[in-house]
CSV table of C-alpha atoms and ligand atoms in Angstrom, one decimal:
chain,number,residue,atom,x,y,z
A,1,MET,CA,0.4,0.1,-0.1
A,2,THR,CA,1.3,3.5,-0.7
A,3,ALA,CA,0.2,6.7,1.1
A,4,PRO,CA,-1.0,9.7,-0.3
A,5,GLY,CA,2.0,11.0,-2.5
A,6,GLY,CA,3.6,7.5,-3.2
A,7,ALA,CA,5.4,7.2,-0.4
A,8,PRO,CA,5.4,3.8,1.2
A,9,ALA,CA,2.4,3.6,3.6
A,10,ALA,CA,3.6,3.5,7.3
A,11,SER,CA,3.6,0.2,9.3
A,12,GLY,CA,0.3,-1.1,11.2
A,13,THR,CA,-1.7,0.6,8.3
A,14,ASP,CA,-1.3,-2.9,6.1
A,15,ALA,CA,-5.3,-4.1,5.3
A,16,ALA,CA,-5.2,-7.0,7.9
A,17,SER,CA,-4.5,-5.1,10.5
A,18,ARG,CA,-6.9,-2.2,9.6
A,19,ARG,CA,-9.3,-4.6,9.7
A,20,LEU,CA,-12.3,-3.0,12.4
A,21,ALA,CA,-13.2,-5.9,14.5
A,22,PRO,CA,-17.0,-6.0,15.3
A,23,ARG,CA,-18.7,-5.4,18.6
A,24,ASP,CA,-17.5,-8.4,20.8
A,25,ASP,CA,-20.9,-10.1,21.4
A,26,VAL,CA,-21.1,-9.9,17.4
A,27,ALA,CA,-18.0,-11.3,16.7
A,28,LEU,CA,-19.5,-14.3,19.3
A,29,MET,CA,-21.9,-14.8,17.1
A,30,ASP,CA,-23.4,-17.2,14.3
A,31,GLY,CA,-24.7,-15.7,11.3
A,32,TYR,CA,-28.1,-16.9,10.6
A,33,HIS,CA,-27.8,-20.6,8.2
A,34,SER,CA,-30.5,-21.8,5.5
A,35,PRO,CA,-28.1,-23.5,2.4
A,36,GLN,CA,-29.6,-22.8,-0.7
A,37,VAL,CA,-28.8,-25.9,-2.8
A,38,ASP,CA,-29.7,-25.5,-6.7
A,39,VAL,CA,-31.5,-29.2,-6.3
A,40,ALA,CA,-34.7,-30.8,-8.3
A,41,VAL,CA,-37.1,-30.8,-5.0
A,42,ARG,CA,-36.3,-28.1,-2.7
A,43,LEU,CA,-38.6,-28.9,0.6
A,44,ASN,CA,-36.4,-27.1,3.2
A,45,THR,CA,-37.7,-23.0,3.5
A,46,ASN,CA,-41.1,-23.5,3.6
A,47,GLU,CA,-41.5,-21.5,0.5
A,48,ALA,CA,-45.0,-21.9,-1.5
A,49,PRO,CA,-44.6,-24.3,-3.8
A,50,GLU,CA,-46.3,-22.5,-6.5
A,51,PRO,CA,-45.4,-19.2,-8.3
A,52,PRO,CA,-48.7,-16.4,-7.4
A,53,PRO,CA,-51.2,-16.2,-9.9
A,54,ALA,CA,-49.9,-15.1,-13.9
A,55,ALA,CA,-53.2,-12.2,-13.3
A,56,PHE,CA,-51.2,-11.2,-10.4
A,57,VAL,CA,-47.8,-10.9,-11.5
A,58,GLU,CA,-49.7,-9.3,-15.3
A,59,ALA,CA,-50.8,-6.6,-12.8
A,60,VAL,CA,-47.8,-5.9,-11.0
A,61,THR,CA,-46.2,-5.4,-14.2
A,62,ARG,CA,-48.5,-3.4,-15.6
A,63,ALA,CA,-48.4,-1.1,-12.6
A,64,VAL,CA,-44.2,-0.8,-12.1
A,65,GLY,CA,-44.9,1.4,-15.5
A,66,ASP,CA,-46.8,4.1,-13.6
A,67,ILE,CA,-44.4,4.5,-10.7
A,68,GLU,CA,-42.5,7.3,-10.4
A,69,TRP,CA,-38.8,5.9,-9.7
A,70,HIS,CA,-37.2,9.1,-8.8
A,71,ARG,CA,-39.5,10.3,-6.3
A,72,TYR,CA,-39.1,8.8,-2.8
A,73,PRO,CA,-42.0,6.1,-1.8
A,74,ASP,CA,-45.1,6.9,0.0
A,75,ARG,CA,-43.3,6.9,3.5
A,76,ALA,CA,-46.0,5.6,5.7
A,77,ALA,CA,-47.2,3.2,2.8
A,78,SER,CA,-50.5,4.1,3.3
A,79,GLY,CA,-52.2,2.0,0.1
A,80,LEU,CA,-51.1,-0.5,1.4
A,81,ARG,CA,-51.7,-0.4,5.6
A,82,ARG,CA,-55.4,0.4,4.1
A,83,ARG,CA,-55.8,-2.8,2.3
A,84,LEU,CA,-54.2,-5.0,5.4
A,85,ALA,CA,-56.7,-3.1,7.5
A,86,ASP,CA,-59.4,-3.6,5.8
A,87,LEU,CA,-58.6,-7.5,5.2
A,88,HIS,CA,-58.3,-7.4,9.0
A,89,GLY,CA,-61.2,-5.8,10.3
A,90,VAL,CA,-58.9,-2.8,12.3
A,91,ARG,CA,-57.7,0.5,11.7
A,92,PRO,CA,-54.8,1.5,9.8
A,93,GLU,CA,-52.9,2.6,12.3
A,94,GLN,CA,-53.0,-0.9,13.3
A,95,VAL,CA,-50.8,-2.0,11.3
A,96,PHE,CA,-47.1,-1.8,10.6
A,97,VAL,CA,-46.0,-3.0,7.3
A,98,ALA,CA,-41.9,-3.5,6.7
A,99,ASN,CA,-39.2,-5.3,4.3
A,100,GLY,CA,-40.4,-9.4,5.4
A,101,SER,CA,-42.0,-10.2,9.1
A,102,ASN,CA,-38.1,-10.5,9.7
A,103,GLU,CA,-37.5,-6.6,9.0
A,104,VAL,CA,-41.3,-6.1,11.6
A,105,LEU,CA,-39.6,-8.4,14.4
A,106,GLN,CA,-36.3,-6.3,14.3
A,107,VAL,CA,-38.4,-3.1,14.5
A,108,LEU,CA,-39.9,-4.4,17.4
A,109,LEU,CA,-36.7,-5.1,19.1
A,110,LEU,CA,-34.7,-2.1,18.3
A,111,THR,CA,-37.5,-0.2,19.8
A,112,TYR,CA,-38.8,-2.5,22.8
A,113,GLY,CA,-35.8,-4.6,23.4
A,114,GLY,CA,-32.1,-3.7,23.9
A,115,PRO,CA,-29.2,-3.3,26.0
A,116,GLY,CA,-31.1,-3.6,29.6
A,117,ARG,CA,-34.3,-5.4,28.5
A,118,THR,CA,-35.0,-8.8,28.3
A,119,ALA,CA,-37.0,-10.9,25.2
A,120,ALA,CA,-38.7,-14.1,26.3
A,121,VAL,CA,-38.8,-17.6,23.8
A,122,PHE,CA,-40.0,-20.8,24.2
A,123,GLU,CA,-37.5,-23.8,22.5
A,124,PRO,CA,-37.7,-24.6,20.2
A,125,THR,CA,-38.7,-22.2,17.8
A,126,TYR,CA,-38.1,-19.8,15.4
A,127,ALA,CA,-34.2,-19.3,15.9
A,128,LEU,CA,-34.6,-15.7,14.6
A,129,HIS,CA,-36.3,-14.5,17.8
A,130,SER,CA,-33.6,-15.1,19.8
A,131,HIS,CA,-30.9,-13.8,17.1
A,132,ILE,CA,-32.7,-10.9,16.3
A,133,ALA,CA,-32.5,-10.0,19.8
A,134,ARG,CA,-29.5,-10.8,20.4
A,135,LEU,CA,-28.3,-8.5,18.0
A,136,THR,CA,-30.1,-5.7,19.2
A,137,GLY,CA,-28.7,-6.6,22.6
A,138,THR,CA,-31.7,-7.5,24.1
A,139,ARG,CA,-31.2,-10.6,26.7
A,140,VAL,CA,-32.7,-13.9,25.6
A,141,ALA,CA,-34.8,-15.6,28.3
A,142,THR,CA,-35.5,-19.0,27.4
A,143,GLY,CA,-38.1,-21.0,28.3
A,144,GLU,CA,-38.4,-24.6,27.5
A,145,ARG,CA,-41.3,-26.5,25.7
A,146,ASP,CA,-42.8,-29.9,26.9
A,147,ALA,CA,-41.9,-33.1,25.1
A,148,ASP,CA,-44.6,-32.7,22.3
A,149,HIS,CA,-42.9,-29.3,21.3
A,150,ALA,CA,-46.3,-27.5,23.3
A,151,VAL,CA,-45.6,-24.2,25.3
A,152,ASP,CA,-46.5,-25.4,29.0
A,153,PRO,CA,-48.2,-22.5,30.8
A,154,ALA,CA,-46.0,-23.4,34.2
A,155,GLU,CA,-43.1,-23.1,32.4
A,156,VAL,CA,-44.6,-19.7,31.3
A,157,GLU,CA,-45.2,-18.6,34.2
A,158,ARG,CA,-42.3,-19.6,35.8
A,159,VAL,CA,-40.3,-17.5,33.1
A,160,LEU,CA,-42.4,-14.7,32.8
A,161,ALA,CA,-41.5,-14.1,36.7
A,162,GLU,CA,-38.4,-14.9,36.9
A,163,ALA,CA,-37.2,-12.6,33.9
A,164,ARG,CA,-40.0,-10.2,33.6
A,165,PRO,CA,-39.3,-9.8,29.7
A,166,GLU,CA,-40.4,-7.1,27.9
A,167,VAL,CA,-40.7,-8.7,24.9
A,168,THR,CA,-42.7,-12.1,25.2
A,169,PHE,CA,-42.2,-14.2,21.9
A,170,LEU,CA,-45.0,-17.1,21.0
A,171,CYS,CA,-44.7,-18.5,17.7
A,172,SER,CA,-48.4,-20.0,16.0
A,173,PRO,CA,-47.7,-22.8,14.4
A,174,ASN,CA,-44.4,-23.1,15.8
A,175,ASN,CA,-41.4,-22.8,13.4
A,176,PRO,CA,-39.6,-25.6,13.4
A,177,THR,CA,-42.2,-27.9,15.5
A,178,GLY,CA,-45.2,-27.1,13.4
A,179,GLY,CA,-48.3,-26.6,16.4
A,180,VAL,CA,-50.9,-24.0,16.8
A,181,GLU,CA,-50.9,-22.4,20.3
A,182,SER,CA,-54.0,-21.9,21.6
A,183,ALA,CA,-56.6,-18.9,22.6
A,184,ALA,CA,-56.2,-20.3,26.3
A,185,SER,CA,-52.4,-20.7,26.3
A,186,VAL,CA,-52.2,-16.6,24.2
A,187,SER,CA,-54.9,-15.5,26.7
A,188,ALA,CA,-53.2,-17.0,29.7
A,189,THR,CA,-49.4,-15.6,28.3
A,190,LEU,CA,-51.4,-12.0,27.8
A,191,GLY,CA,-52.5,-12.3,31.8
A,192,LEU,CA,-49.1,-13.1,33.0
A,193,ALA,CA,-46.9,-10.9,30.6
A,194,PRO,CA,-45.7,-7.7,32.2
A,195,GLY,CA,-44.8,-6.3,28.4
A,196,LEU,CA,-45.7,-6.9,24.6
A,197,VAL,CA,-46.3,-10.5,23.6
A,198,VAL,CA,-45.4,-11.0,19.9
A,199,VAL,CA,-47.3,-13.7,18.3
A,200,ASP,CA,-45.1,-14.7,15.0
A,201,GLU,CA,-47.8,-15.6,12.8
A,202,ALA,CA,-46.1,-16.5,9.6
A,203,TYR,CA,-47.8,-19.9,8.6
A,204,SER,CA,-51.3,-19.1,10.0
A,205,GLN,CA,-53.0,-19.5,7.1
A,206,PHE,CA,-52.3,-23.5,7.4
A,207,ALA,CA,-53.6,-22.8,10.8
A,208,PRO,CA,-57.8,-23.6,12.2
A,209,TRP,CA,-56.9,-20.6,14.4
A,210,SER,CA,-55.4,-17.1,15.0
A,211,ALA,CA,-54.4,-14.6,17.9
A,212,MET,CA,-55.6,-11.9,15.3
A,213,ASP,CA,-58.9,-12.0,16.7
A,214,LEU,CA,-57.4,-10.5,20.5
A,215,VAL,CA,-55.6,-7.6,19.0
A,216,ASP,CA,-57.2,-4.7,20.6
A,217,GLU,CA,-56.1,-1.2,21.6
A,218,ASP,CA,-56.0,-2.0,25.0
A,219,VAL,CA,-53.9,-5.5,25.1
A,220,PRO,CA,-50.6,-5.6,24.6
A,221,LEU,CA,-50.4,-8.0,21.7
A,222,VAL,CA,-49.1,-7.3,18.4
A,223,VAL,CA,-49.3,-10.2,15.5
A,224,THR,CA,-46.9,-10.6,12.9
A,225,ARG,CA,-47.7,-12.4,9.4
A,226,THR,CA,-46.0,-12.6,5.8
A,227,PHE,CA,-46.7,-12.1,2.1
A,228,SER,CA,-43.5,-15.1,1.5
A,229,LYS,CA,-45.7,-18.4,2.3
A,230,THR,CA,-49.6,-18.3,1.6
A,231,TRP,CA,-48.7,-15.6,-1.4
A,232,SER,CA,-45.9,-17.1,-2.9
A,233,MET,CA,-44.0,-13.8,-2.2
A,234,ALA,CA,-41.2,-14.6,-0.7
A,235,ALA,CA,-39.0,-13.0,-3.7
A,236,ALA,CA,-40.6,-9.5,-2.8
A,237,ARG,CA,-39.9,-10.0,0.9
A,238,LEU,CA,-42.8,-8.3,1.9
A,239,GLY,CA,-44.5,-8.7,6.2
A,240,TYR,CA,-46.8,-6.7,8.8
A,241,LEU,CA,-48.1,-6.6,11.5
A,242,VAL,CA,-51.5,-5.7,13.8
A,243,GLY,CA,-51.5,-4.6,16.9
A,244,PRO,CA,-52.5,-1.1,18.8
A,245,SER,CA,-51.6,2.0,17.2
A,246,TRP,CA,-49.7,3.3,20.2
A,247,VAL,CA,-47.2,0.4,19.6
A,248,VAL,CA,-47.2,1.6,15.7
A,249,ALA,CA,-46.4,5.1,16.4
A,250,GLU,CA,-43.6,3.8,18.0
A,251,LEU,CA,-41.9,1.4,15.1
A,252,ASP,CA,-42.5,4.1,12.8
A,253,LYS,CA,-40.1,6.8,14.2
A,254,VAL,CA,-37.5,3.6,14.8
A,255,VAL,CA,-38.1,2.4,11.2
A,256,LEU,CA,-35.5,3.5,8.3
A,257,PRO,CA,-37.5,6.6,6.2
A,258,TYR,CA,-38.7,4.9,3.1
A,259,HIS,CA,-37.9,2.3,4.3
A,260,LEU,CA,-40.3,-0.1,1.9
A,261,ASP,CA,-40.1,0.9,-1.9
A,262,ALA,CA,-42.8,1.6,-4.0
A,263,PHE,CA,-42.7,-1.4,-6.1
A,264,LYS,CA,-42.6,-3.8,-3.2
A,265,GLN,CA,-46.4,-1.8,-2.1
A,266,ILE,CA,-47.5,-2.0,-5.4
A,267,ALA,CA,-46.9,-5.7,-5.2
A,268,GLY,CA,-48.4,-6.1,-1.8
A,269,THR,CA,-51.3,-4.0,-2.8
A,270,LEU,CA,-52.3,-6.1,-5.7
A,271,ALA,CA,-52.1,-9.3,-3.8
A,272,LEU,CA,-54.8,-8.6,-2.0
A,273,ASP,CA,-57.0,-8.8,-4.9
A,274,HIS,CA,-56.2,-12.8,-4.8
A,275,VAL,CA,-57.5,-13.5,-1.7
A,276,ASP,CA,-60.0,-16.2,-2.7
A,277,GLU,CA,-57.2,-18.0,-4.7
A,278,MET,CA,-55.3,-17.7,-1.6
A,279,GLU,CA,-57.3,-19.3,0.6
A,280,ARG,CA,-57.9,-22.4,-2.2
A,281,ARG,CA,-54.3,-22.8,-2.3
A,282,ALA,CA,-53.8,-22.8,1.3
A,283,SER,CA,-56.5,-25.6,1.7
A,284,HIS,CA,-54.8,-27.8,-0.7
A,285,LEU,CA,-51.6,-27.2,1.3
A,286,VAL,CA,-53.3,-28.3,4.2
A,287,GLU,CA,-55.0,-31.7,2.4
A,288,GLU,CA,-51.2,-32.4,1.0
A,289,ARG,CA,-50.1,-32.0,4.8
A,290,GLY,CA,-52.4,-34.4,5.6
A,291,ARG,CA,-51.3,-36.7,2.7
A,292,ILE,CA,-47.3,-36.6,3.9
A,293,GLU,CA,-48.2,-37.1,7.4
A,294,ALA,CA,-50.4,-40.2,6.5
A,295,GLY,CA,-46.9,-41.4,4.4
A,296,LEU,CA,-44.4,-40.6,6.8
A,297,GLY,CA,-46.8,-42.3,10.0
A,298,GLU,CA,-46.2,-45.6,7.7
A,299,LEU,CA,-42.2,-45.4,7.7
A,300,PRO,CA,-40.1,-45.9,11.2
A,301,CYS,CA,-40.8,-41.9,12.0
A,302,ARG,CA,-41.9,-39.9,15.0
A,303,VAL,CA,-44.0,-37.2,13.6
A,304,TRP,CA,-45.1,-33.9,15.0
A,305,PRO,CA,-48.7,-33.0,14.1
A,306,SER,CA,-48.7,-29.5,12.5
A,307,GLN,CA,-51.0,-26.9,11.4
A,308,ALA,CA,-48.3,-25.4,9.2
A,309,ASN,CA,-47.1,-25.7,5.4
A,310,PHE,CA,-44.3,-28.5,6.8
A,311,VAL,CA,-44.4,-31.4,8.8
A,312,LEU,CA,-41.2,-32.3,11.9
A,313,PHE,CA,-40.0,-35.8,11.5
A,314,ARG,CA,-37.7,-37.9,13.2
A,315,PRO,CA,-36.3,-41.0,11.1
A,316,GLU,CA,-36.1,-44.1,14.4
A,317,SER,CA,-33.0,-46.0,13.2
A,318,VAL,CA,-31.1,-44.1,10.5
A,319,ALA,CA,-29.1,-40.7,12.2
A,320,GLY,CA,-31.1,-37.5,10.7
A,321,ALA,CA,-28.4,-36.1,8.8
A,322,ASP,CA,-27.5,-39.0,7.2
A,323,VAL,CA,-31.2,-39.3,5.7
A,324,TRP,CA,-30.8,-35.6,5.0
A,325,ARG,CA,-28.0,-36.6,2.8
A,326,ALA,CA,-29.7,-39.4,1.4
A,327,LEU,CA,-32.8,-37.4,0.2
A,328,LEU,CA,-30.1,-34.8,-1.3
A,329,ASP,CA,-28.5,-37.6,-3.2
A,330,ARG,CA,-32.2,-38.1,-5.1
A,331,GLY,CA,-32.6,-34.9,-6.0
A,332,VAL,CA,-34.7,-33.9,-2.7
A,333,LEU,CA,-33.8,-31.4,0.4
A,334,VAL,CA,-35.4,-30.5,3.0
A,335,ARG,CA,-34.5,-28.4,6.3
A,336,ASP,CA,-31.8,-30.3,8.4
A,337,CYS,CA,-32.5,-29.9,12.4
A,338,SER,CA,-30.9,-32.7,13.3
A,339,SER,CA,-27.7,-30.9,15.3
A,340,TRP,CA,-29.7,-28.2,16.7
A,341,PRO,CA,-30.6,-28.1,20.6
A,342,ARG,CA,-33.7,-29.8,21.2
A,343,LEU,CA,-34.4,-31.6,18.3
A,344,ASP,CA,-32.0,-34.5,18.0
A,345,GLY,CA,-32.1,-35.9,15.0
A,346,CYS,CA,-35.0,-34.2,13.4
A,347,LEU,CA,-35.9,-32.8,9.9
A,348,ARG,CA,-38.4,-30.6,8.6
A,349,VAL,CA,-39.8,-30.9,5.0
A,350,THR,CA,-41.9,-28.5,3.7
A,351,VAL,CA,-45.4,-29.3,1.7
A,352,GLY,CA,-44.6,-29.0,-2.0
A,353,THR,CA,-46.4,-30.0,-5.1
A,354,PRO,CA,-48.4,-33.2,-5.2
A,355,ALA,CA,-45.4,-34.4,-7.3
A,356,GLU,CA,-42.7,-33.2,-5.0
A,357,ASN,CA,-44.9,-34.4,-1.9
A,358,ASP,CA,-44.8,-38.0,-4.1
A,359,ARG,CA,-40.9,-37.4,-4.8
A,360,PHE,CA,-40.3,-37.0,-1.3
A,361,LEU,CA,-42.5,-40.1,0.3
A,362,ALA,CA,-40.6,-42.1,-3.0
A,363,ALA,CA,-37.3,-41.2,-1.9
A,364,LEU,CA,-38.2,-41.1,2.1
A,365,THR,CA,-39.2,-44.8,2.0
A,366,GLU,CA,-36.3,-46.0,-0.3
A,367,VAL,CA,-33.8,-44.5,2.5
A,368,LEU,CA,-35.4,-46.0,5.1
A,369,ALA,CA,-36.1,-49.3,3.4
B,1,LIG,N1,-41.4,-15.7,11.6
B,1,LIG,C1,-41.3,-16.8,10.6
B,1,LIG,C2,-42.0,-18.4,12.2
B,1,LIG,C3,-40.9,-18.0,9.9
B,1,LIG,O1,-40.3,-19.2,9.8
B,1,LIG,C4,-40.2,-17.2,8.8
B,1,LIG,C5,-39.5,-17.6,7.7
B,1,LIG,N2,-38.7,-18.4,7.5
B,1,LIG,C6,-40.6,-15.4,9.1
B,1,LIG,C7,-41.2,-15.3,10.2
B,1,LIG,C8,-39.7,-15.0,8.3
B,1,LIG,O2,-40.6,-14.4,7.0
B,1,LIG,P1,-40.2,-13.6,6.0
B,1,LIG,O3,-39.5,-12.5,6.6
B,1,LIG,O4,-39.8,-13.7,4.7
B,1,LIG,O5,-41.6,-12.3,6.1
């Protein structure tokens, strides 16, 4: 390296020594890993198996021509918020929209978590709840689910009494285990939680019950949703929450200005013209989920009943990681949870198209034979 004027750089300014170390806690962290492998049957990230309806893609393509590309987008995403509010029977002030529900969770934790504050999670659950909490400097209080992966009321009481968390996460249906949280469980948690209760409902369209019914201006509950699953829009990165307007007002202060681009606001709004088609698709996936559960039930596997678009299972006689590899060799990619804490030997399969599900079941039958 040469200094300005062409003189050799002083020692200590070589490239390696100029690499600034990150914050100590970040240096100790692992990133979030979800391998993207190019394979015929991809059943590892709980995406929708089909692209959105052609009419939606055509409408978006037409609308792109009307975007004022040289102008910042509508900062409040008012049109999209209004449509989401209508969908859920709330006021637009009760809706917050961001780049995927992960960003919704991040803004929640930037606002209500942080140094000196605590978030409670019940493991095993969606890894990003604790990961984003730690990234925002929030302490994580961990409760344990029972052997069936259900949230145990006594454990909720214990954790909330000991940790007094500002934010308590529930995930319904829970990723990666698939079970839905009952109305009684959410209400009991709300009764005990000293702060905000966040119910992550990324998979709610596949489940019989939603905590959305409990949202009220006077209740410290927010429900998060995503366009990535039912709406077949994982590529667009769009998610939202519904909650009291006093929460949304605080989140609006924290999120970056103009965080939601014009294209995404249009895509999300136009997607909401296809609610019936999306509900029809969700019910097909629920039927296919039943077929996968039945197929797994005939194999030497433990299967956890699911109310999401994925199923968690544990092969009995072969190590989970070996089954994962053998499925990949047969062109089928599932999620390898076998080394995750509390999920020893487990794999998670996303419900795909009927043909993909057939391929998965045939490959697994062969592997476990
Ligand atoms: N919550 C849960 C429980 C999830 O499984 C996911 C996606 N894997 C998300 C939130 C994030 O979804 P997105 O950011 O795509 O909206």
